[in-house]
Amino acid sequence: MRWAAVSLALFLAGLAVQLPGGPAWLWWTLYLACYAAGGWEPGRAGLRALRDKTLDVDLLMVAAAIGAASIGQVTDGALLIVIFATSGALEALATARTEDSVRGLLDLAPETATRLGPDGDERTVAVTDLAVGDVVLVRPGERIGADGAVVAGASEVDQATITGEPMPVDKTSGDEVFAGTLNGTGSLRVRVDRRAEESVVARIARLVEQAATTKARTQLFVEKVEQRYSIGMVAATIAVFVIPLLWGQPVQESLLRAMTFMIVASPCAVVLATMPPLLAAVANAGRHGVLVKSAVVMEQLGATTQVAFDKTGTLTRGTPELAEIHTLPDSRFNADELLQVAAAAEHPSEHPLAAAIVRAARRRGLHLPEVDEFSAQPGRGVAARIAGHPADHFVQVGSPAALLPDADPESGAAAVVRTLQECGQTAVVVLCERRPVGVLGITDQLRPEAAPAVAALTKLTGTAPVLLTGDNVTAATRLANEVGISDIRAGLLPEDKVTAVRQLETAGQRVTVVGDGINDAPALAAAHTGIAMGGAGSDLTLQTADAVVVRDDLATIPAVIALSRRARRVVVANLVIAGSFITALVLWDLLGTLPLPLGVAGHEGSTVIVGLNGLRLLRAAAWPRGTTTARKETSA
């Protein structure tokens, strides 16, 4: 990065001296320094490639730049050096940051755990020293140190980093837990079922590394063309120099013809045919809230044939919200009163569902009375005495399993609970004086632009998106029906999502995965292209993804894919223009006598034309408007 920055600074300094007519020796010196700063590394890599009997395109660029300088066109050569030094530095930076994020992922699991001995004594040990069958103690607020099963205790565990579930999951004896997930308010004893290196979080890190290594070998279409073009150009330049010599042409004349050929045949216009349109599209997308990390990614986005969405935090906001209030027939409370007493009881609790109930009460402007004798039981709920309600003073709010253990499933509160759960909602039961008085339905809020975005992607790619989620089938099906997705794959762990993506790609699809959580990172890395939601995305997800939706606006996803397709069309048009100029100038040089100034003018003219054509994508009008309009209408 430092050498690329120095090269760019020297090039800009040279331009600043050259354009106003400054001393030639000074801008030549600055340009040559730019050559040295930006060209030594690709030049060295190219020489190493030659030793391996391959022709590196960067070496050809360095050779073309040197050839340009040798006949006085040092500015052209310096521009080539800057382009390739900058692109190589950005690729190295992206690789390094992904490696840092993978290391950060492994930090999710704690370094130590409390191991219990046969006699109950506690000992702090490194999680890498835990063996299968060990029992560890997990206190409230601690991260779980190993994959295993609960053998004693009860609590709620936030496992969104692994499964993507939006709400903490109640855990009791016999339930499975994962390393790196966060324990809630209760204490758990967990039997270790997997060693640290085989935990789910460790497997996620390995999947990301493997997928990123595989994807790094992908090349732009134009780079594949350049490999063959480079070999042909070198061979042709040598032939243009040697063959006339064999026919008795003077060395200086042959050399001039060969250098003219090298200039007019050099792939400057081909490089500019590719990079400016893609980089302009990257800049345009950035202005509209989508950070596309490279020109390679912008080119790949346009090849998408199917999109796979995560559920929680992607199609939904990832925050629990109160959706329904059901008062029972024999309850003395109306809806607002039921919400008021439930929120008052939940107010001292730190549980996410409690926060959702309190937020709903405050949105309605309800006053929350003081509470006494507050108590919380992990995995069950809360209880409190509500001041100012002497007749109905003892209120309990919690899970149906804890508060309605023996209820008739066909009547009263149990029937309401079943109905809510069948709709994919989380049911919270409210008891007053130990009698059911109402049920609250809590759900993850759907993003308003989700359905229009799904419809736009279906139209754009010709294939309906697929839903990949770690959430349960009921919740996934309910949401999929709302947004118009029929292919639903629920209950997936991170490696299952990778398997699903590979199955789709084996069937011939080029899949773009959209997600936000750490559990989505392996699928993002394995997919043809990965897009992360930037608002609440984890560090690993943001680094693994090829693009980031900074403002969490799903409507920008079909828009950026459409922009990529337009950029690809401009690239093809530019390649035709550049190829036509090169062909005409080369034939003129070979079959006639092409004056060097005219050859340089033709070469520069083609470069300017394709550059300006690509920069058209910087205009605001180049950004597709259809999905943005749909989102505004939906929001309205």
PDB file of C-alpha atoms in Angstrom, residues 210-424:
ATOM      1  CA  GLN A 210     -10.991 -22.211   2.474  1.00  0.00           C
ATOM      2  CA  ALA A 211     -13.666 -20.408   0.488  1.00  0.00           C
ATOM      3  CA  ALA A 212     -11.680 -17.165   0.340  1.00  0.00           C
ATOM      4  CA  THR A 213      -8.616 -19.035  -0.948  1.00  0.00           C
ATOM      5  CA  THR A 214     -10.670 -20.686  -3.677  1.00  0.00           C
ATOM      6  CA  LYS A 215     -12.327 -17.439  -4.700  1.00  0.00           C
ATOM      7  CA  ALA A 216      -8.981 -15.570  -4.911  1.00  0.00           C
ATOM      8  CA  ARG A 217      -8.166 -17.517  -8.087  1.00  0.00           C
ATOM      9  CA  THR A 218     -11.123 -15.988  -9.935  1.00  0.00           C
ATOM     10  CA  GLN A 219     -10.098 -13.536 -12.645  1.00  0.00           C
ATOM     11  CA  LEU A 220     -11.788 -10.869 -14.645  1.00  0.00           C
ATOM     12  CA  PHE A 221     -12.687 -11.915 -18.172  1.00  0.00           C
ATOM     13  CA  VAL A 222     -10.339  -9.318 -19.574  1.00  0.00           C
ATOM     14  CA  GLU A 223      -7.405 -10.730 -17.605  1.00  0.00           C
ATOM     15  CA  LYS A 224      -7.933 -14.084 -19.276  1.00  0.00           C
ATOM     16  CA  VAL A 225      -7.863 -12.319 -22.653  1.00  0.00           C
ATOM     17  CA  GLU A 226      -4.739 -10.391 -21.672  1.00  0.00           C
ATOM     18  CA  GLN A 227      -2.800 -13.584 -20.910  1.00  0.00           C
ATOM     19  CA  ARG A 228      -3.093 -14.712 -24.510  1.00  0.00           C
ATOM     20  CA  TYR A 229      -2.811 -11.174 -25.863  1.00  0.00           C
ATOM     21  CA  SER A 230       0.424 -10.564 -23.942  1.00  0.00           C
ATOM     22  CA  ILE A 231       2.161 -13.593 -25.388  1.00  0.00           C
ATOM     23  CA  GLY A 232       1.047 -12.684 -28.891  1.00  0.00           C
ATOM     24  CA  MET A 233       2.142  -9.060 -28.495  1.00  0.00           C
ATOM     25  CA  VAL A 234       5.643  -9.975 -27.308  1.00  0.00           C
ATOM     26  CA  ALA A 235       6.097 -12.449 -30.141  1.00  0.00           C
ATOM     27  CA  ALA A 236       4.778  -9.965 -32.690  1.00  0.00           C
ATOM     28  CA  THR A 237       7.036  -7.137 -31.441  1.00  0.00           C
ATOM     29  CA  ILE A 238      10.104  -9.349 -31.758  1.00  0.00           C
ATOM     30  CA  ALA A 239       9.019 -10.418 -35.240  1.00  0.00           C
ATOM     31  CA  VAL A 240       8.424  -6.812 -36.328  1.00  0.00           C
ATOM     32  CA  PHE A 241      11.961  -5.986 -35.252  1.00  0.00           C
ATOM     33  CA  VAL A 242      13.798  -9.092 -36.527  1.00  0.00           C
ATOM     34  CA  ILE A 243      12.117  -9.882 -39.866  1.00  0.00           C
ATOM     35  CA  PRO A 244      12.882  -6.497 -41.515  1.00  0.00           C
ATOM     36  CA  LEU A 245      16.490  -6.875 -40.358  1.00  0.00           C
ATOM     37  CA  LEU A 246      16.718 -10.170 -42.214  1.00  0.00           C
ATOM     38  CA  TRP A 247      15.550  -8.341 -45.344  1.00  0.00           C
ATOM     39  CA  GLY A 248      18.302  -5.782 -44.938  1.00  0.00           C
ATOM     40  CA  GLN A 249      16.398  -2.921 -43.286  1.00  0.00           C
ATOM     41  CA  PRO A 250      18.551  -0.628 -41.114  1.00  0.00           C
ATOM     42  CA  VAL A 251      18.548  -1.354 -37.394  1.00  0.00           C
ATOM     43  CA  GLN A 252      17.290   2.119 -36.428  1.00  0.00           C
ATOM     44  CA  GLU A 253      14.345   1.914 -38.831  1.00  0.00           C
ATOM     45  CA  SER A 254      13.442  -1.593 -37.670  1.00  0.00           C
ATOM     46  CA  LEU A 255      13.695  -0.548 -34.042  1.00  0.00           C
ATOM     47  CA  LEU A 256      11.480   2.510 -34.662  1.00  0.00           C
ATOM     48  CA  ARG A 257       8.878   0.348 -36.403  1.00  0.00           C
ATOM     49  CA  ALA A 258       8.990  -2.220 -33.580  1.00  0.00           C
ATOM     50  CA  MET A 259       8.662   0.468 -30.883  1.00  0.00           C
ATOM     51  CA  THR A 260       5.770   2.050 -32.764  1.00  0.00           C
ATOM     52  CA  PHE A 261       4.170  -1.378 -32.947  1.00  0.00           C
ATOM     53  CA  MET A 262       4.672  -1.915 -29.215  1.00  0.00           C
ATOM     54  CA  ILE A 263       3.035   1.432 -28.440  1.00  0.00           C
ATOM     55  CA  VAL A 264       0.026   1.042 -30.719  1.00  0.00           C
ATOM     56  CA  ALA A 265      -0.438  -2.619 -29.786  1.00  0.00           C
ATOM     57  CA  SER A 266       0.088  -2.124 -26.056  1.00  0.00           C
ATOM     58  CA  PRO A 267      -3.020  -2.917 -24.007  1.00  0.00           C
ATOM     59  CA  CYS A 268      -3.366   0.566 -22.470  1.00  0.00           C
ATOM     60  CA  ALA A 269      -6.755   1.070 -24.074  1.00  0.00           C
ATOM     61  CA  VAL A 270      -7.708  -2.507 -23.187  1.00  0.00           C
ATOM     62  CA  VAL A 271      -6.872  -1.851 -19.516  1.00  0.00           C
ATOM     63  CA  LEU A 272      -8.798   1.429 -19.549  1.00  0.00           C
ATOM     64  CA  ALA A 273     -11.635  -0.305 -21.385  1.00  0.00           C
ATOM     65  CA  THR A 274     -12.117  -2.464 -18.311  1.00  0.00           C
ATOM     66  CA  MET A 275     -11.163  -0.548 -15.195  1.00  0.00           C
ATOM     67  CA  PRO A 276     -12.834   2.895 -15.596  1.00  0.00           C
ATOM     68  CA  PRO A 277     -16.358   1.514 -16.201  1.00  0.00           C
ATOM     69  CA  LEU A 278     -16.110  -0.876 -13.280  1.00  0.00           C
ATOM     70  CA  LEU A 279     -14.488   1.667 -10.960  1.00  0.00           C
ATOM     71  CA  ALA A 280     -17.033   4.312 -11.988  1.00  0.00           C
ATOM     72  CA  ALA A 281     -19.803   1.827 -11.175  1.00  0.00           C
ATOM     73  CA  VAL A 282     -18.127   1.149  -7.813  1.00  0.00           C
ATOM     74  CA  ALA A 283     -18.086   4.901  -7.062  1.00  0.00           C
ATOM     75  CA  ASN A 284     -21.712   5.307  -8.146  1.00  0.00           C
ATOM     76  CA  ALA A 285     -22.806   2.399  -5.970  1.00  0.00           C
ATOM     77  CA  GLY A 286     -20.917   3.921  -3.047  1.00  0.00           C
ATOM     78  CA  ARG A 287     -22.834   7.176  -3.399  1.00  0.00           C
ATOM     79  CA  HIS A 288     -26.059   5.173  -3.138  1.00  0.00           C
ATOM     80  CA  GLY A 289     -25.080   3.222  -0.037  1.00  0.00           C
ATOM     81  CA  VAL A 290     -23.437   0.082  -1.450  1.00  0.00           C
ATOM     82  CA  LEU A 291     -19.718  -0.426  -0.836  1.00  0.00           C
ATOM     83  CA  VAL A 292     -18.407  -2.716  -3.597  1.00  0.00           C
ATOM     84  CA  LYS A 293     -14.893  -3.713  -2.622  1.00  0.00           C
ATOM     85  CA  SER A 294     -13.234  -4.040  -6.035  1.00  0.00           C
ATOM     86  CA  ALA A 295     -13.697  -3.933  -9.780  1.00  0.00           C
ATOM     87  CA  VAL A 296     -13.578  -7.742  -9.788  1.00  0.00           C
ATOM     88  CA  VAL A 297     -16.614  -7.829  -7.477  1.00  0.00           C
ATOM     89  CA  MET A 298     -18.490  -5.306  -9.612  1.00  0.00           C
ATOM     90  CA  GLU A 299     -17.895  -7.505 -12.653  1.00  0.00           C
ATOM     91  CA  GLN A 300     -19.042 -10.632 -10.785  1.00  0.00           C
ATOM     92  CA  LEU A 301     -22.257  -9.094  -9.435  1.00  0.00           C
ATOM     93  CA  GLY A 302     -23.643  -8.763 -12.940  1.00  0.00           C
ATOM     94  CA  ALA A 303     -23.285 -12.502 -13.523  1.00  0.00           C
ATOM     95  CA  THR A 304     -25.693 -13.324 -10.649  1.00  0.00           C
ATOM     96  CA  THR A 305     -28.459 -15.732 -11.657  1.00  0.00           C
ATOM     97  CA  GLN A 306     -29.951 -16.367  -8.191  1.00  0.00           C
ATOM     98  CA  VAL A 307     -29.904 -14.606  -4.824  1.00  0.00           C
ATOM     99  CA  ALA A 308     -29.944 -16.394  -1.455  1.00  0.00           C
ATOM    100  CA  PHE A 309     -31.160 -14.390   1.550  1.00  0.00           C
ATOM    101  CA  ASP A 310     -30.523 -14.886   5.233  1.00  0.00           C
ATOM    102  CA  LYS A 311     -33.609 -14.156   7.360  1.00  0.00           C
ATOM    103  CA  THR A 312     -32.753 -12.494  10.663  1.00  0.00           C
ATOM    104  CA  GLY A 313     -31.118  -9.084  10.270  1.00  0.00           C
ATOM    105  CA  THR A 314     -31.359  -9.276   6.488  1.00  0.00           C
ATOM    106  CA  LEU A 315     -34.982  -9.604   5.403  1.00  0.00           C
ATOM    107  CA  THR A 316     -35.938  -8.617   8.951  1.00  0.00           C
ATOM    108  CA  ARG A 317     -34.547  -5.951  11.256  1.00  0.00           C
ATOM    109  CA  GLY A 318     -33.187  -8.508  13.728  1.00  0.00           C
ATOM    110  CA  THR A 319     -34.887  -6.847  16.733  1.00  0.00           C
ATOM    111  CA  PRO A 320     -37.903  -8.406  18.522  1.00  0.00           C
ATOM    112  CA  GLU A 321     -41.052  -6.274  18.381  1.00  0.00           C
ATOM    113  CA  LEU A 322     -44.487  -6.689  19.955  1.00  0.00           C
ATOM    114  CA  ALA A 323     -46.879  -7.756  17.181  1.00  0.00           C
ATOM    115  CA  GLU A 324     -50.124  -8.818  18.900  1.00  0.00           C
ATOM    116  CA  ILE A 325     -51.912  -8.438  22.240  1.00  0.00           C
ATOM    117  CA  HIS A 326     -54.551 -11.047  23.181  1.00  0.00           C
ATOM    118  CA  THR A 327     -56.662 -10.582  26.293  1.00  0.00           C
ATOM    119  CA  LEU A 328     -58.481 -13.693  27.486  1.00  0.00           C
ATOM    120  CA  PRO A 329     -62.328 -13.693  27.752  1.00  0.00           C
ATOM    121  CA  ASP A 330     -62.345 -13.822  31.558  1.00  0.00           C
ATOM    122  CA  SER A 331     -59.632 -11.175  31.964  1.00  0.00           C
ATOM    123  CA  ARG A 332     -60.406  -7.848  33.652  1.00  0.00           C
ATOM    124  CA  PHE A 333     -57.796  -6.061  31.500  1.00  0.00           C
ATOM    125  CA  ASN A 334     -58.179  -4.463  28.101  1.00  0.00           C
ATOM    126  CA  ALA A 335     -55.241  -4.512  25.649  1.00  0.00           C
ATOM    127  CA  ASP A 336     -53.537  -1.353  26.952  1.00  0.00           C
ATOM    128  CA  GLU A 337     -53.927  -2.397  30.581  1.00  0.00           C
ATOM    129  CA  LEU A 338     -52.548  -5.846  29.857  1.00  0.00           C
ATOM    130  CA  LEU A 339     -49.534  -4.329  28.113  1.00  0.00           C
ATOM    131  CA  GLN A 340     -49.082  -1.846  30.966  1.00  0.00           C
ATOM    132  CA  VAL A 341     -48.860  -4.451  33.737  1.00  0.00           C
ATOM    133  CA  ALA A 342     -46.691  -6.770  31.588  1.00  0.00           C
ATOM    134  CA  ALA A 343     -44.269  -3.931  30.778  1.00  0.00           C
ATOM    135  CA  ALA A 344     -44.132  -2.845  34.428  1.00  0.00           C
ATOM    136  CA  ALA A 345     -43.217  -6.381  35.488  1.00  0.00           C
ATOM    137  CA  GLU A 346     -40.637  -6.731  32.696  1.00  0.00           C
ATOM    138  CA  HIS A 347     -39.082  -3.294  33.133  1.00  0.00           C
ATOM    139  CA  PRO A 348     -36.289  -4.367  35.552  1.00  0.00           C
ATOM    140  CA  SER A 349     -35.365  -7.319  33.290  1.00  0.00           C
ATOM    141  CA  GLU A 350     -32.525  -7.199  30.746  1.00  0.00           C
ATOM    142  CA  HIS A 351     -34.060  -9.891  28.514  1.00  0.00           C
ATOM    143  CA  PRO A 352     -34.537  -8.839  24.826  1.00  0.00           C
ATOM    144  CA  LEU A 353     -38.206  -9.878  24.903  1.00  0.00           C
ATOM    145  CA  ALA A 354     -38.709  -7.751  28.016  1.00  0.00           C
ATOM    146  CA  ALA A 355     -37.171  -4.779  26.196  1.00  0.00           C
ATOM    147  CA  ALA A 356     -39.596  -5.306  23.285  1.00  0.00           C
ATOM    148  CA  ILE A 357     -42.608  -5.255  25.633  1.00  0.00           C
ATOM    149  CA  VAL A 358     -41.387  -2.126  27.430  1.00  0.00           C
ATOM    150  CA  ARG A 359     -40.723  -0.343  24.101  1.00  0.00           C
ATOM    151  CA  ALA A 360     -44.254  -1.129  22.930  1.00  0.00           C
ATOM    152  CA  ALA A 361     -45.770   0.273  26.132  1.00  0.00           C
ATOM    153  CA  ARG A 362     -43.763   3.479  25.882  1.00  0.00           C
ATOM    154  CA  ARG A 363     -44.735   3.909  22.224  1.00  0.00           C
ATOM    155  CA  ARG A 364     -48.375   3.892  23.356  1.00  0.00           C
ATOM    156  CA  GLY A 365     -47.627   6.451  26.043  1.00  0.00           C
ATOM    157  CA  LEU A 366     -48.467   4.078  28.894  1.00  0.00           C
ATOM    158  CA  HIS A 367     -47.305   4.927  32.401  1.00  0.00           C
ATOM    159  CA  LEU A 368     -45.391   2.064  34.051  1.00  0.00           C
ATOM    160  CA  PRO A 369     -46.262   1.730  37.753  1.00  0.00           C
ATOM    161  CA  GLU A 370     -43.641   0.915  40.357  1.00  0.00           C
ATOM    162  CA  VAL A 371     -42.966  -2.739  41.146  1.00  0.00           C
ATOM    163  CA  ASP A 372     -41.859  -4.558  44.288  1.00  0.00           C
ATOM    164  CA  GLU A 373     -40.559  -8.045  44.937  1.00  0.00           C
ATOM    165  CA  PHE A 374     -39.198  -8.413  41.420  1.00  0.00           C
ATOM    166  CA  SER A 375     -37.695 -11.802  40.616  1.00  0.00           C
ATOM    167  CA  ALA A 376     -36.425 -13.419  37.421  1.00  0.00           C
ATOM    168  CA  GLN A 377     -36.114 -17.128  36.754  1.00  0.00           C
ATOM    169  CA  PRO A 378     -33.914 -17.969  33.748  1.00  0.00           C
ATOM    170  CA  GLY A 379     -35.804 -19.895  31.115  1.00  0.00           C
ATOM    171  CA  ARG A 380     -39.146 -19.239  32.832  1.00  0.00           C
ATOM    172  CA  GLY A 381     -39.833 -15.484  33.074  1.00  0.00           C
ATOM    173  CA  VAL A 382     -40.315 -12.758  35.675  1.00  0.00           C
ATOM    174  CA  ALA A 383     -42.671 -12.047  38.570  1.00  0.00           C
ATOM    175  CA  ALA A 384     -43.412  -8.795  40.386  1.00  0.00           C
ATOM    176  CA  ARG A 385     -45.904  -7.084  42.669  1.00  0.00           C
ATOM    177  CA  ILE A 386     -47.475  -4.154  40.804  1.00  0.00           C
ATOM    178  CA  ALA A 387     -48.027  -1.075  42.986  1.00  0.00           C
ATOM    179  CA  GLY A 388     -51.460   0.528  42.658  1.00  0.00           C
ATOM    180  CA  HIS A 389     -53.221  -2.731  41.761  1.00  0.00           C
ATOM    181  CA  PRO A 390     -54.170  -4.130  45.191  1.00  0.00           C
ATOM    182  CA  ALA A 391     -56.766  -6.493  43.785  1.00  0.00           C
ATOM    183  CA  ASP A 392     -54.567  -7.981  41.083  1.00  0.00           C
ATOM    184  CA  HIS A 393     -51.161  -7.227  42.479  1.00  0.00           C
ATOM    185  CA  PHE A 394     -49.045 -10.296  41.682  1.00  0.00           C
ATOM    186  CA  VAL A 395     -48.082 -10.495  37.989  1.00  0.00           C
ATOM    187  CA  GLN A 396     -46.039 -13.153  36.177  1.00  0.00           C
ATOM    188  CA  VAL A 397     -44.770 -12.841  32.613  1.00  0.00           C
ATOM    189  CA  GLY A 398     -42.927 -15.674  30.895  1.00  0.00           C
ATOM    190  CA  SER A 399     -42.808 -18.632  28.571  1.00  0.00           C
ATOM    191  CA  PRO A 400     -45.868 -20.847  27.999  1.00  0.00           C
ATOM    192  CA  ALA A 401     -43.921 -23.966  28.933  1.00  0.00           C
ATOM    193  CA  ALA A 402     -43.151 -22.514  32.356  1.00  0.00           C
ATOM    194  CA  LEU A 403     -46.437 -20.762  33.157  1.00  0.00           C
ATOM    195  CA  LEU A 404     -48.953 -23.109  31.472  1.00  0.00           C
ATOM    196  CA  PRO A 405     -47.456 -26.566  32.063  1.00  0.00           C
ATOM    197  CA  ASP A 406     -50.770 -28.387  32.539  1.00  0.00           C
ATOM    198  CA  ALA A 407     -53.149 -26.243  30.486  1.00  0.00           C
ATOM    199  CA  ASP A 408     -55.658 -27.757  28.079  1.00  0.00           C
ATOM    200  CA  PRO A 409     -54.082 -27.194  24.620  1.00  0.00           C
ATOM    201  CA  GLU A 410     -57.495 -26.639  23.042  1.00  0.00           C
ATOM    202  CA  SER A 411     -58.821 -23.899  25.304  1.00  0.00           C
ATOM    203  CA  GLY A 412     -57.977 -20.500  26.773  1.00  0.00           C
ATOM    204  CA  ALA A 413     -54.430 -19.202  26.824  1.00  0.00           C
ATOM    205  CA  ALA A 414     -52.923 -22.433  25.461  1.00  0.00           C
ATOM    206  CA  ALA A 415     -55.031 -22.171  22.292  1.00  0.00           C
ATOM    207  CA  VAL A 416     -53.879 -18.569  21.745  1.00  0.00           C
ATOM    208  CA  VAL A 417     -50.264 -19.638  22.308  1.00  0.00           C
ATOM    209  CA  ARG A 418     -50.567 -22.403  19.731  1.00  0.00           C
ATOM    210  CA  THR A 419     -52.095 -20.013  17.183  1.00  0.00           C
ATOM    211  CA  LEU A 420     -49.282 -17.490  17.651  1.00  0.00           C
ATOM    212  CA  GLN A 421     -46.598 -20.151  17.395  1.00  0.00           C
ATOM    213  CA  GLU A 422     -48.128 -21.533  14.218  1.00  0.00           C
ATOM    214  CA  CYS A 423     -47.785 -18.013  12.773  1.00  0.00           C
ATOM    215  CA  GLY A 424     -44.081 -18.010  13.623  1.00  0.00           C
TER     216      GLY A 424
END
